[in-house]
Amino acid sequence: MEICRAISFIFCLLTAPATGAQTPEIQHQGKLRYVSGGIGINERRELEKLAADFDIKVILSTDTGHFLGGGQIKVRDETGALLLNTTSNGPIFLLDVPKGAYVIEAMIGDRAQAMRFETSDTSNPQSAYLTWRIDEPYRHYSDPAANAAL
């Protein structure tokens, strides 16, 4: 009996997740800098620490406040040229861009939400809350198969 407990204890120690929060990796695309994530409270806290160093913080959620993840993100400049086409790794997407006007579009399933924003040398970080109305009971929409059902 004691051997079983010892083996169970060792197994739990070896398979337990790390307790330290990992900061998601900052990505670069041309002059754009971005990072996404926010799956779990620890990752959201890490992104909140980074948010002040970015021009815009996009939050993807349902109209009832549930976070959504895995949305397609596109960033266009004021002429409509596509600067970035990526997938958010969670409900928070931080973006840093050169001074100018931009449109950020997020797509969950076949539904898109967009927001226009401008940055300047002295602008403070902006927040964009892109929300989707979900007419069915809430499910976890970071699953690509669930996104197709939207």
C-alpha angles and dihedrals in degrees: 000000000000090000090055091051091048092049091047091050093050091047090052091050093049096047099039114115118249112268096216116092115239118221111228113246118263111236130206129210112175106304092342123100121193145162132185140187135092100166101150131008095272093055091046090053091051091051091048088057089054097043097088090063093058132073098227138020115202119199117197113204147139119262087257092058102259112141120244125203138189097045122158110249124202126180121196130184124231091276092055095252112151109242100169136018113177144131121256113234092214145345095300122070119179118196133187118191138169118265111292147077122300144171119220117198127190123193126198111183104321096329121098133196123188139187133190118219140170131212131199135180090267102035120127121229112282128212124219120193109199110188136185127203109231111198095190129063111292118271131175102273098191086087107095091217090055090048090058089058093060 
